[in-house]
PDB file of C-alpha atoms and ligand atoms in Angstrom:
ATOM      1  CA  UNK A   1     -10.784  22.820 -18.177  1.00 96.00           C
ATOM      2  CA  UNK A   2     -10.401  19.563 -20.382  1.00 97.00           C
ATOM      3  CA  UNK A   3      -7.336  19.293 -22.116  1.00 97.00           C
ATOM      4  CA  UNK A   4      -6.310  17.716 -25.376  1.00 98.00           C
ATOM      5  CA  UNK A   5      -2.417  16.839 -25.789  1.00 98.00           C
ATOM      6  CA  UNK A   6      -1.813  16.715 -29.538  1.00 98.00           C
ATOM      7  CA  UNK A   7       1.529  16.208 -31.407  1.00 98.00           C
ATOM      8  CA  UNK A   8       2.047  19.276 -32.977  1.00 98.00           C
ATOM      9  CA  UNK A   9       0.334  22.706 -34.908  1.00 98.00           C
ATOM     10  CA  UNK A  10      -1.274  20.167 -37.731  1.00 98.00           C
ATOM     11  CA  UNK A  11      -2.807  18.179 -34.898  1.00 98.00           C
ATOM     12  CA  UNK A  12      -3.966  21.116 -33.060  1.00 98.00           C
ATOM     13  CA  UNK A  13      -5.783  22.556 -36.171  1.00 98.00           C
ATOM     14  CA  UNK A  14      -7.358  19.193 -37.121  1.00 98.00           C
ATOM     15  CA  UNK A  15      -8.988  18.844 -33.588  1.00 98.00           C
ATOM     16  CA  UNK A  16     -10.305  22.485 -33.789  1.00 98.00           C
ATOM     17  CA  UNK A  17     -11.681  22.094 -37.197  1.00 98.00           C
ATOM     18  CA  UNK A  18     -13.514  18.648 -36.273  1.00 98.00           C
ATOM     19  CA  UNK A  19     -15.234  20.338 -33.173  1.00 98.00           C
ATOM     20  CA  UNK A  20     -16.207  23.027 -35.339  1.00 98.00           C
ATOM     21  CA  UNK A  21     -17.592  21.451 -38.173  1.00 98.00           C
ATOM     22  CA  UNK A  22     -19.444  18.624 -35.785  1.00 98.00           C
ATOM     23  CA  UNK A  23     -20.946  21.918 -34.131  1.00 98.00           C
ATOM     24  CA  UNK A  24     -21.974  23.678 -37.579  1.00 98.00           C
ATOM     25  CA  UNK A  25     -23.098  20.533 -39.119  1.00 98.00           C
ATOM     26  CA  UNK A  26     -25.395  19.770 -35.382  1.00 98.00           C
ATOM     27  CA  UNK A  27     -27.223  23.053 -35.413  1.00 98.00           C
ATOM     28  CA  UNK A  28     -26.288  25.156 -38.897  1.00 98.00           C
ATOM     29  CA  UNK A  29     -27.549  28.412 -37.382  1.00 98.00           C
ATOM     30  CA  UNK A  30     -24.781  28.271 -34.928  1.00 98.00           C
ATOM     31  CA  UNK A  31     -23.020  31.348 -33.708  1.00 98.00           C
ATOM     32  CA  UNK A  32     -19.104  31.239 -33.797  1.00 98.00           C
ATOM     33  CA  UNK A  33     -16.992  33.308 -32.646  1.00 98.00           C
ATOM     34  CA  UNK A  34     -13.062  33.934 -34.473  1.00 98.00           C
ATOM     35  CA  UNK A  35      -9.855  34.586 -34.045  1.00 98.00           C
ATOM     36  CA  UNK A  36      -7.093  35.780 -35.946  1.00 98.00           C
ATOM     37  CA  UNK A  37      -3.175  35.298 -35.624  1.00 96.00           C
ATOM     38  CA  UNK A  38      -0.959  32.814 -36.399  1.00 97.00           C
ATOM     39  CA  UNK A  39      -2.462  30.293 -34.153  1.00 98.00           C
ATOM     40  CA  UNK A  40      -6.279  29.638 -36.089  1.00 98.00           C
ATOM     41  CA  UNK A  41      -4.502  29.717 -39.777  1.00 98.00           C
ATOM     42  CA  UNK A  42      -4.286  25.692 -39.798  1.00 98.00           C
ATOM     43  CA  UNK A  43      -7.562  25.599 -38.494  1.00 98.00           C
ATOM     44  CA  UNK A  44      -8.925  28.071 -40.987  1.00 98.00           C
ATOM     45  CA  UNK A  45      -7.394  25.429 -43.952  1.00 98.00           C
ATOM     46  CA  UNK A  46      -8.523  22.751 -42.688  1.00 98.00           C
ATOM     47  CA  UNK A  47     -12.900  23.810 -42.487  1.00 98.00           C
ATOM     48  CA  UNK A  48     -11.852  25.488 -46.372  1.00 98.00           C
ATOM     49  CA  UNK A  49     -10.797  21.542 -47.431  1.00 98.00           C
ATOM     50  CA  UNK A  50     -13.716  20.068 -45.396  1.00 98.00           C
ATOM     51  CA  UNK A  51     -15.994  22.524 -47.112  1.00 98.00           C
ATOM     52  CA  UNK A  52     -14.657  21.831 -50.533  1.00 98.00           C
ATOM     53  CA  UNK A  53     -14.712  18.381 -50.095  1.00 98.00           C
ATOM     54  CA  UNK A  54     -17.734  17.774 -48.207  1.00 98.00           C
ATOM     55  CA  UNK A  55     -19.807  20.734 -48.494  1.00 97.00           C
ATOM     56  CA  UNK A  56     -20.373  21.592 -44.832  1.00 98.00           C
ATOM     57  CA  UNK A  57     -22.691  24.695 -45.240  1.00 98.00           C
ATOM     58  CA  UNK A  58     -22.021  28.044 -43.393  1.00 98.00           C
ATOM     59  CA  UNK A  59     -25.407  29.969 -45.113  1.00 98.00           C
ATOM     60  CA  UNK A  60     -26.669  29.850 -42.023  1.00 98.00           C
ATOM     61  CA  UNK A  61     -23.522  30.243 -39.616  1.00 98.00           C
ATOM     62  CA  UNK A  62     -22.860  33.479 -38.143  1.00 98.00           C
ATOM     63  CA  UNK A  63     -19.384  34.649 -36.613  1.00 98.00           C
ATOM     64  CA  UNK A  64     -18.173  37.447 -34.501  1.00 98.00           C
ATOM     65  CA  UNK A  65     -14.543  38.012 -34.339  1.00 98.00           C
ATOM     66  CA  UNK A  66     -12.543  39.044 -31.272  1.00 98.00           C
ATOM     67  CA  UNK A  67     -10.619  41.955 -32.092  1.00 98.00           C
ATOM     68  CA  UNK A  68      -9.598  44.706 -34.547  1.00 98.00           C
ATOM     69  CA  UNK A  69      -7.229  47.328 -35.180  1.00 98.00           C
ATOM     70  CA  UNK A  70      -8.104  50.808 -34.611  1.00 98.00           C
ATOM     71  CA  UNK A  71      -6.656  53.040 -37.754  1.00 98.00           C
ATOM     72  CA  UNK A  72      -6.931  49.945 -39.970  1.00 97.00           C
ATOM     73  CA  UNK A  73      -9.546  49.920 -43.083  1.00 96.00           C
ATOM     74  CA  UNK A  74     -11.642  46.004 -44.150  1.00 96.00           C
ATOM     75  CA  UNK A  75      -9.090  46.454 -46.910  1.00 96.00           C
ATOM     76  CA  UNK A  76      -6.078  46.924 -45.155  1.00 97.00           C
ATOM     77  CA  UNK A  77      -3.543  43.874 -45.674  1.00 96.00           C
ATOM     78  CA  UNK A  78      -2.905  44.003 -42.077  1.00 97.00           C
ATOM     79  CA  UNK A  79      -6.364  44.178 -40.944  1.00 98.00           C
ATOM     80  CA  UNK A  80      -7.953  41.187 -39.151  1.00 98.00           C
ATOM     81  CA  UNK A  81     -11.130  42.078 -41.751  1.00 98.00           C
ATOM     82  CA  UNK A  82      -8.640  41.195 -44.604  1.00 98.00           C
ATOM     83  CA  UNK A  83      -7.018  38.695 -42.641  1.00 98.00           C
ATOM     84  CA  UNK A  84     -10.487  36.764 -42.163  1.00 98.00           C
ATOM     85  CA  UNK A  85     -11.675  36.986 -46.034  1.00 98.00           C
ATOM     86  CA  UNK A  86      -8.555  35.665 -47.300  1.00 98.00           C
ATOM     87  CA  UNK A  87      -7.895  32.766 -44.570  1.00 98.00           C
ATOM     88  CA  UNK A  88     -11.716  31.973 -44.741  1.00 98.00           C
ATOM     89  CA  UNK A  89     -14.684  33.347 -45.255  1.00 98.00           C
ATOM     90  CA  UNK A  90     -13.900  33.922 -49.346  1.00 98.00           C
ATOM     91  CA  UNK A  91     -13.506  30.017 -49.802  1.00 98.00           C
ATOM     92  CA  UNK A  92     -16.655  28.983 -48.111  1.00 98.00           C
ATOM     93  CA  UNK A  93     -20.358  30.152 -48.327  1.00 98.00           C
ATOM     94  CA  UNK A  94     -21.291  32.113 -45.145  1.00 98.00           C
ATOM     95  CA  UNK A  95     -23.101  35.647 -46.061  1.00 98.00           C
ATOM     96  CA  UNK A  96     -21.130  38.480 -46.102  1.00 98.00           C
ATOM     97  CA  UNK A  97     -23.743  40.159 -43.777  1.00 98.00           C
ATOM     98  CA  UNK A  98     -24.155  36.956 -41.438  1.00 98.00           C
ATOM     99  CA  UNK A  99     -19.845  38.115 -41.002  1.00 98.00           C
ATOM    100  CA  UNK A 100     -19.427  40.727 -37.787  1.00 98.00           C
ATOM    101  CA  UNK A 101     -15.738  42.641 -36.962  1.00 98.00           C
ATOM    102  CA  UNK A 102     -15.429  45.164 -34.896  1.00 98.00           C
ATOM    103  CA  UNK A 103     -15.167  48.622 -36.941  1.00 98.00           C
ATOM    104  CA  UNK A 104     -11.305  50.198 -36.437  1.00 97.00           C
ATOM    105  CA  UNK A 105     -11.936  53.137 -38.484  1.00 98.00           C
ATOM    106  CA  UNK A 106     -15.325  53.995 -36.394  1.00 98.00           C
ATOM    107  CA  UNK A 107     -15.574  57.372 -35.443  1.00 97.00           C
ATOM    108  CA  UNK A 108     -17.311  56.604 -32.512  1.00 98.00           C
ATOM    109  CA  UNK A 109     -14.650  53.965 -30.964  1.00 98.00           C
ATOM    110  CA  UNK A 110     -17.048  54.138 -27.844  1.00 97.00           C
ATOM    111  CA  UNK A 111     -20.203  53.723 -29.867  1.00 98.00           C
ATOM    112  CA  UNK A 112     -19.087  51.068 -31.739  1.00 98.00           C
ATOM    113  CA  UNK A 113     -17.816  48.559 -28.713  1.00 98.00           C
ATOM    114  CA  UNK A 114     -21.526  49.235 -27.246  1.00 98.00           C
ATOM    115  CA  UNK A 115     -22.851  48.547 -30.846  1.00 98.00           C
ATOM    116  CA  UNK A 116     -21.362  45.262 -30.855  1.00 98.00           C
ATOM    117  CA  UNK A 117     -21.938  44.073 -27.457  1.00 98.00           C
ATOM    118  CA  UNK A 118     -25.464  44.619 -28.414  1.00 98.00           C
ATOM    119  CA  UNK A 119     -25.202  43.324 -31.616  1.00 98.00           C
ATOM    120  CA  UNK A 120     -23.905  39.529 -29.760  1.00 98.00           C
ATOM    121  CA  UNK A 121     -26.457  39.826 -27.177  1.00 97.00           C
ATOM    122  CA  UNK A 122     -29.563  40.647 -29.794  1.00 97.00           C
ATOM    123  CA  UNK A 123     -28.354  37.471 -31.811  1.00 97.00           C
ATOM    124  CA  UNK A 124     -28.210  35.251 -28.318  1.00 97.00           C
ATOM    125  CA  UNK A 125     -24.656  35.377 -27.851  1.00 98.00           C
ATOM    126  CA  UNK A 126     -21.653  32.681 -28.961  1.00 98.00           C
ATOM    127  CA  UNK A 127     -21.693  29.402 -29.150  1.00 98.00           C
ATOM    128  CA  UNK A 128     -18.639  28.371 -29.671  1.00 98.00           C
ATOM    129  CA  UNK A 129     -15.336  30.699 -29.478  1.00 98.00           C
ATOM    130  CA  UNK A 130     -12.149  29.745 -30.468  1.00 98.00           C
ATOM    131  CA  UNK A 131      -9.326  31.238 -28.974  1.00 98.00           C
ATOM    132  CA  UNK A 132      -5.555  31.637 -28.689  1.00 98.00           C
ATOM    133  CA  UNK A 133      -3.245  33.074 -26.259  1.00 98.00           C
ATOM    134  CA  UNK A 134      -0.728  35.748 -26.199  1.00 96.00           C
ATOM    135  CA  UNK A 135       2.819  35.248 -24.906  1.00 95.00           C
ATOM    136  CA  UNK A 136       1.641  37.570 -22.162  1.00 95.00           C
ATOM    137  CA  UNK A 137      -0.983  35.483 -21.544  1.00 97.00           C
ATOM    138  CA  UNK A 138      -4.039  37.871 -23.465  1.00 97.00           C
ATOM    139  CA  UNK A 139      -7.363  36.520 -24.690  1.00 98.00           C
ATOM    140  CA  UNK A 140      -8.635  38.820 -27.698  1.00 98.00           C
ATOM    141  CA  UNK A 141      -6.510  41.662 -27.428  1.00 97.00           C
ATOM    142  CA  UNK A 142      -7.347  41.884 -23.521  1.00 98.00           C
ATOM    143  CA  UNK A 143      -3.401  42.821 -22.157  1.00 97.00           C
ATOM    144  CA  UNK A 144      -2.761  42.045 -18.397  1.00 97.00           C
ATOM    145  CA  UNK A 145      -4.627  44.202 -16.284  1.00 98.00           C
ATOM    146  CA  UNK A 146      -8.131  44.733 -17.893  1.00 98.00           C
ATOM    147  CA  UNK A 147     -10.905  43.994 -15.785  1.00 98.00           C
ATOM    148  CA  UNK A 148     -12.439  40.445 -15.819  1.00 98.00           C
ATOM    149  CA  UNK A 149     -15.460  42.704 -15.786  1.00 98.00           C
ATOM    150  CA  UNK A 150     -14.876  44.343 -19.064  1.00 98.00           C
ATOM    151  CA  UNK A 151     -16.990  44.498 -22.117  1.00 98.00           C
ATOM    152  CA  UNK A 152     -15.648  45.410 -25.763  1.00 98.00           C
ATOM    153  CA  UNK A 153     -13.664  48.156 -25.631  1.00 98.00           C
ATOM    154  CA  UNK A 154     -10.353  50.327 -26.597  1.00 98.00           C
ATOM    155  CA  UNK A 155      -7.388  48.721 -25.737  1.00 98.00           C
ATOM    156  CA  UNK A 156      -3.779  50.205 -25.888  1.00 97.00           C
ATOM    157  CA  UNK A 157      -1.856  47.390 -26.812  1.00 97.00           C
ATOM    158  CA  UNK A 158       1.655  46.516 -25.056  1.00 96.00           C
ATOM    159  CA  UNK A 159       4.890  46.801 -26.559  1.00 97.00           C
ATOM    160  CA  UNK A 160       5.371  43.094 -26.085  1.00 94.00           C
ATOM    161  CA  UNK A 161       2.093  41.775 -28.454  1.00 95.00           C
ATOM    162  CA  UNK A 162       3.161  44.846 -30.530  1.00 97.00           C
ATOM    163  CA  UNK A 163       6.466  43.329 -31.370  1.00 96.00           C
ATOM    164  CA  UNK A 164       4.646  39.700 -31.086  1.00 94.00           C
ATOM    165  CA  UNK A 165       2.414  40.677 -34.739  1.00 95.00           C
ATOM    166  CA  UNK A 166       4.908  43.200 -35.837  1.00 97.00           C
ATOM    167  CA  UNK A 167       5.842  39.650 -38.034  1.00 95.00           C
ATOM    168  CA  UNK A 168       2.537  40.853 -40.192  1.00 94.00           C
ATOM    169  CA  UNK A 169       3.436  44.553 -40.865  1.00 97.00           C
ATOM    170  CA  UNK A 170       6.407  46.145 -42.657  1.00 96.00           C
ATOM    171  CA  UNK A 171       7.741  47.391 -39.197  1.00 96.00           C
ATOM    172  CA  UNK A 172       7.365  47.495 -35.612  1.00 97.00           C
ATOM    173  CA  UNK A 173       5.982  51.229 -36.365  1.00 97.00           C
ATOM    174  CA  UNK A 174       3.515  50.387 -38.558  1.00 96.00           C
ATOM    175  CA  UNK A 175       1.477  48.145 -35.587  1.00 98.00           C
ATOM    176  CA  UNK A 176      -0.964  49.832 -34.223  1.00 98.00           C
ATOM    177  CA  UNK A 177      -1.042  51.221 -30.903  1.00 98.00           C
ATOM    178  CA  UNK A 178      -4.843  50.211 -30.320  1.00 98.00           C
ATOM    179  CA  UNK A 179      -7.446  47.895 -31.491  1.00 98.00           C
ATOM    180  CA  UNK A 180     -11.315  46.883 -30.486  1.00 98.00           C
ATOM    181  CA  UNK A 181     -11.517  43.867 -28.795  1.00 98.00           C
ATOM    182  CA  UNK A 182     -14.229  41.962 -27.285  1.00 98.00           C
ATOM    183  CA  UNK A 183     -13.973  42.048 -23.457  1.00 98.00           C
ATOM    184  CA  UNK A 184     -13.101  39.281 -21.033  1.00 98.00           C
ATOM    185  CA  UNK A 185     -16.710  39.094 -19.675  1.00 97.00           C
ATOM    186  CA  UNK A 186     -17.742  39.535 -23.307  1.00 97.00           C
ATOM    187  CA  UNK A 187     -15.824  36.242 -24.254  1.00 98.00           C
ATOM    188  CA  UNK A 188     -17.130  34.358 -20.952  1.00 98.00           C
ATOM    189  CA  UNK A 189     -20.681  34.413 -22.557  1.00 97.00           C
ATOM    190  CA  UNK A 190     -19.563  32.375 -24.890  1.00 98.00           C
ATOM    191  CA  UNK A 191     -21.744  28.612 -24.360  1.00 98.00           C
ATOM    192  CA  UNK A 192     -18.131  26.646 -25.169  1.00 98.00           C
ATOM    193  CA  UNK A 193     -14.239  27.637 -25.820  1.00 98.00           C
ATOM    194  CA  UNK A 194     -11.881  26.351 -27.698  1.00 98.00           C
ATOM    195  CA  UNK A 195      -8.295  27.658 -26.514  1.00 98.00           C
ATOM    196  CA  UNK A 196      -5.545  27.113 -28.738  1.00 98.00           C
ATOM    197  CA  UNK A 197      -1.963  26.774 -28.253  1.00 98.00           C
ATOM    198  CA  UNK A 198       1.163  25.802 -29.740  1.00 98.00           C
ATOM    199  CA  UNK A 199       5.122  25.989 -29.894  1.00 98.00           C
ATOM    200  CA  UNK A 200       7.390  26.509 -27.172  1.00 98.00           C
ATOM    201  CA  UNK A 201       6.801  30.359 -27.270  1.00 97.00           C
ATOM    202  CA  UNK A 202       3.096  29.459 -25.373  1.00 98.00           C
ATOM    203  CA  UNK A 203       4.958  27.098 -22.871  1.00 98.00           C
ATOM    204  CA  UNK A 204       5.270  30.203 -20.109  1.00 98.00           C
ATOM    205  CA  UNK A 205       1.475  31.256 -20.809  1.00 98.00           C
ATOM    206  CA  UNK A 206       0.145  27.445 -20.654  1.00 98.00           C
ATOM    207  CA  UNK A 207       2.192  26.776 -17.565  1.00 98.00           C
ATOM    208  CA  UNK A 208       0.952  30.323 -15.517  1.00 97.00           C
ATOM    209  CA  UNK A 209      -2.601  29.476 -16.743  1.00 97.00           C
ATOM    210  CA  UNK A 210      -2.522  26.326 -14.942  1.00 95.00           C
ATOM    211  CA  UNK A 211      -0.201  27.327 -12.013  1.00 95.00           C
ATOM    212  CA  UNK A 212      -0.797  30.998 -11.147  1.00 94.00           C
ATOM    213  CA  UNK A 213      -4.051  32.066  -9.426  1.00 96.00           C
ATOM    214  CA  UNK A 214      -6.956  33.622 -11.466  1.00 98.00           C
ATOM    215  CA  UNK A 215      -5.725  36.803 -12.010  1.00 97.00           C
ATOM    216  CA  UNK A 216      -6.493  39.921 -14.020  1.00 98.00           C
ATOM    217  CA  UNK A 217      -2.608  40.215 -14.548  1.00 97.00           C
ATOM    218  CA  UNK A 218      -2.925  36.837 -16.471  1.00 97.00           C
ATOM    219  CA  UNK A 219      -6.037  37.378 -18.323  1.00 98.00           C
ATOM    220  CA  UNK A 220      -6.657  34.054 -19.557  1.00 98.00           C
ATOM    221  CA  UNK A 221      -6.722  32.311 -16.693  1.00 98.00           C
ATOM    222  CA  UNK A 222     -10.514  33.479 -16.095  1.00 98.00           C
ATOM    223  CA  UNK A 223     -11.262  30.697 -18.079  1.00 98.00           C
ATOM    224  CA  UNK A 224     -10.741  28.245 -15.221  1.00 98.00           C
ATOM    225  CA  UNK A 225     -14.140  29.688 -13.991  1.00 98.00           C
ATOM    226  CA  UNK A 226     -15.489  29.048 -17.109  1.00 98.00           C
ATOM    227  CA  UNK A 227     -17.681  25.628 -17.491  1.00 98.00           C
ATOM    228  CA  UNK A 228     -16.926  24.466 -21.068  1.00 98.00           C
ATOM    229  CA  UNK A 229     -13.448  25.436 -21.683  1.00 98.00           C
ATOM    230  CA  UNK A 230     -11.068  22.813 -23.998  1.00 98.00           C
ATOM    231  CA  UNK A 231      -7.255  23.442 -23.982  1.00 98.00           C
ATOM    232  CA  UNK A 232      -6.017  22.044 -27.015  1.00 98.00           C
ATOM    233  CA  UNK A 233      -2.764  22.599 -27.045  1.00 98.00           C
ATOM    234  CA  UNK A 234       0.676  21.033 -28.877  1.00 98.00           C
ATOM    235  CA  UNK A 235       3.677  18.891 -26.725  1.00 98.00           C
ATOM    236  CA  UNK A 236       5.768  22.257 -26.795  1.00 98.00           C
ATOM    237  CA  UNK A 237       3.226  24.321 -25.737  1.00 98.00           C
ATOM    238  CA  UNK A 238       2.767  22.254 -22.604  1.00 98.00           C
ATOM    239  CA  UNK A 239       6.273  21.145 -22.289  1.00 98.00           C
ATOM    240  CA  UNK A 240       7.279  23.564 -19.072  1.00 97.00           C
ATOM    241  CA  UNK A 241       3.198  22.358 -17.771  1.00 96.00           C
ATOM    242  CA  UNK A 242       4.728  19.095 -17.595  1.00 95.00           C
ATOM    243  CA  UNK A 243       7.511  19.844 -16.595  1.00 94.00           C
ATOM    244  CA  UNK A 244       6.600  21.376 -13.697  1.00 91.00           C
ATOM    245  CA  UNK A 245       3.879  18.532 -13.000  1.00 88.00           C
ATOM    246  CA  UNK A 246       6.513  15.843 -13.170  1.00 89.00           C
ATOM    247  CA  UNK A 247       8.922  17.894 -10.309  1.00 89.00           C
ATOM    248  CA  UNK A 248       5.679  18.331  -7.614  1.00 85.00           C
ATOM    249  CA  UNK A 249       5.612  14.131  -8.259  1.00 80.00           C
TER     250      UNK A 249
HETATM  251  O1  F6P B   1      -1.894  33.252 -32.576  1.00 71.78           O
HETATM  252  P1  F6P B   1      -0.812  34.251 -32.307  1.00 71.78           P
HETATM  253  O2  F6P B   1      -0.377  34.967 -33.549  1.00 71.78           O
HETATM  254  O3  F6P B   1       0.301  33.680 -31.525  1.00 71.78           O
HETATM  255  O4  F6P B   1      -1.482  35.368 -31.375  1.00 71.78           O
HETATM  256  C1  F6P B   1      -2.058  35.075 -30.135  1.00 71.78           C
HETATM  257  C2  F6P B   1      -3.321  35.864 -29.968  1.00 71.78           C
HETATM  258  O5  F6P B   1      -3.082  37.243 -30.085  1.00 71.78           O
HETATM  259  C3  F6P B   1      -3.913  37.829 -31.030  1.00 71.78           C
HETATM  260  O6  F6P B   1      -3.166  38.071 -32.190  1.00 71.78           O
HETATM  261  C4  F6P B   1      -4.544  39.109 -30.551  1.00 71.78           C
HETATM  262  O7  F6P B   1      -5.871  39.150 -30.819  1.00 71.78           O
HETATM  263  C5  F6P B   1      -5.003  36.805 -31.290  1.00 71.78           C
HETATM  264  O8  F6P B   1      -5.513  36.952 -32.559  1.00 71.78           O
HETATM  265  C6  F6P B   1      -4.323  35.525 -31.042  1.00 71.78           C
HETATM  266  O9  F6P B   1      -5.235  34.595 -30.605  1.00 71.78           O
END
């Protein structure tokens, strides 16, 4: 895994945004996949300005994104649909039907993960995924334990990430208890990923990804395995990292 110290969030979201944009404006029918949280938002602003002021094109782009709530309609304020069209996708040009979520409110939750394995795999999979990582160490919404083996699916979200985004919603009850999310060997497909990470509340995830074994307990740290993984991560996110590098010198 290649990592990329930066200063700080700001930093971070410029170096995603150039790799991105270098990879849209090499092949313009690139694949992408998204992510939502806190973590891409700088990112997100920073391809919006590039677009506005040089016009990088997205009519041919098409994204998947990692993960949505089940229960939660495109319209809902709180939904990672919504979430995308106002961080993104309404300030630049991509086609609304080159733009692929999972469905939360699919009555068929089983029918729609197979749907949109399918759908990734008919369009020759991801080309470039951008990432971040949960305080518990998740990738998507994949919580310790899921199988590295797992495709999209239902997962039941822990207490811990609920609390983590309850930030977004009017109250911890209002979270939802599940969501769709792209599975771990789902995300491996992926040609090259972009993991994100800052502030000191990622230090405890950076430092078990690079000190703890590969482990379906620590779900991110599959992508060790993975060929054309880039950490870029913040000085606080890798602060205990380096800390813990400096006392095995
Ligand atoms: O970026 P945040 O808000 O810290 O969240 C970490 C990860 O957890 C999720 O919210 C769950 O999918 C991702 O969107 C994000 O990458």
């Amino acid at each position: 895994m290649k990592i990329i110290r930066v200063k700080d969030d700001r930093e971070m979201s410029k170096q995603a945004a150039r790799r991105i944009i270098e990879q849209v404006r090499q092949n313009p029918e690139s694949t992408l996949g998204l992510a939502t949280g806190g973590t891409p938002e700088g990112t997100y602003k920073e391809l919006i300005k590039d677009y506005q002021e040089n016009q990088t094109s997205y009519k041919q782009i098409r994204t998947f994104n990692l993960d949505e709530y089940v229960g939660l309609a495109p319209d809902d304020p709180n939904s990672y649909h919504f979430y995308m069209n106002q961080n993104l996708f309404d300030h630049i040009d991509i086609p609304s039907e080159n733009i692929h979520l999972p469905n939360g409110l699919a009555e068929d939750l089983e029918a729609e993960c197979q749907r949109y394995d399918d759908l990734i795999a008919e369009l020759d999979g991801i080309d470039l995924q951008i990432l971040g990582i949960g305080e518990n160490g998740h990738i998507g919404f994949n919580e310790p334990g899921t199988s590295f083996q797992s495709h999209t699916h239902v997962e039941t979200l822990t207490e811990s990430t609920r609390e983590a985004n309850a930030r977004y919603f009017e109250s911890l009850r209002d979270v939802p208890t599940h969501a769709l999310t792209m599975g771990i060997s789902t995300i491996l497909l992926s040609r090259e990923i972009l993991l994100m990470a800052s502030g000191e509340h990622k230090a405890e995830a950076i430092y078990k990804l690079f000190y703890e074994d590969v482990d379906e307990q620590m779900p991110a740290s599959i992508l060790k395995t993975h060929d054309n993984v880039t950490l870029i991560a913040d000085e606080q996110a890798l602060s205990r990292m380096e800390e813990a590098s400096r006392e095995s010198m």
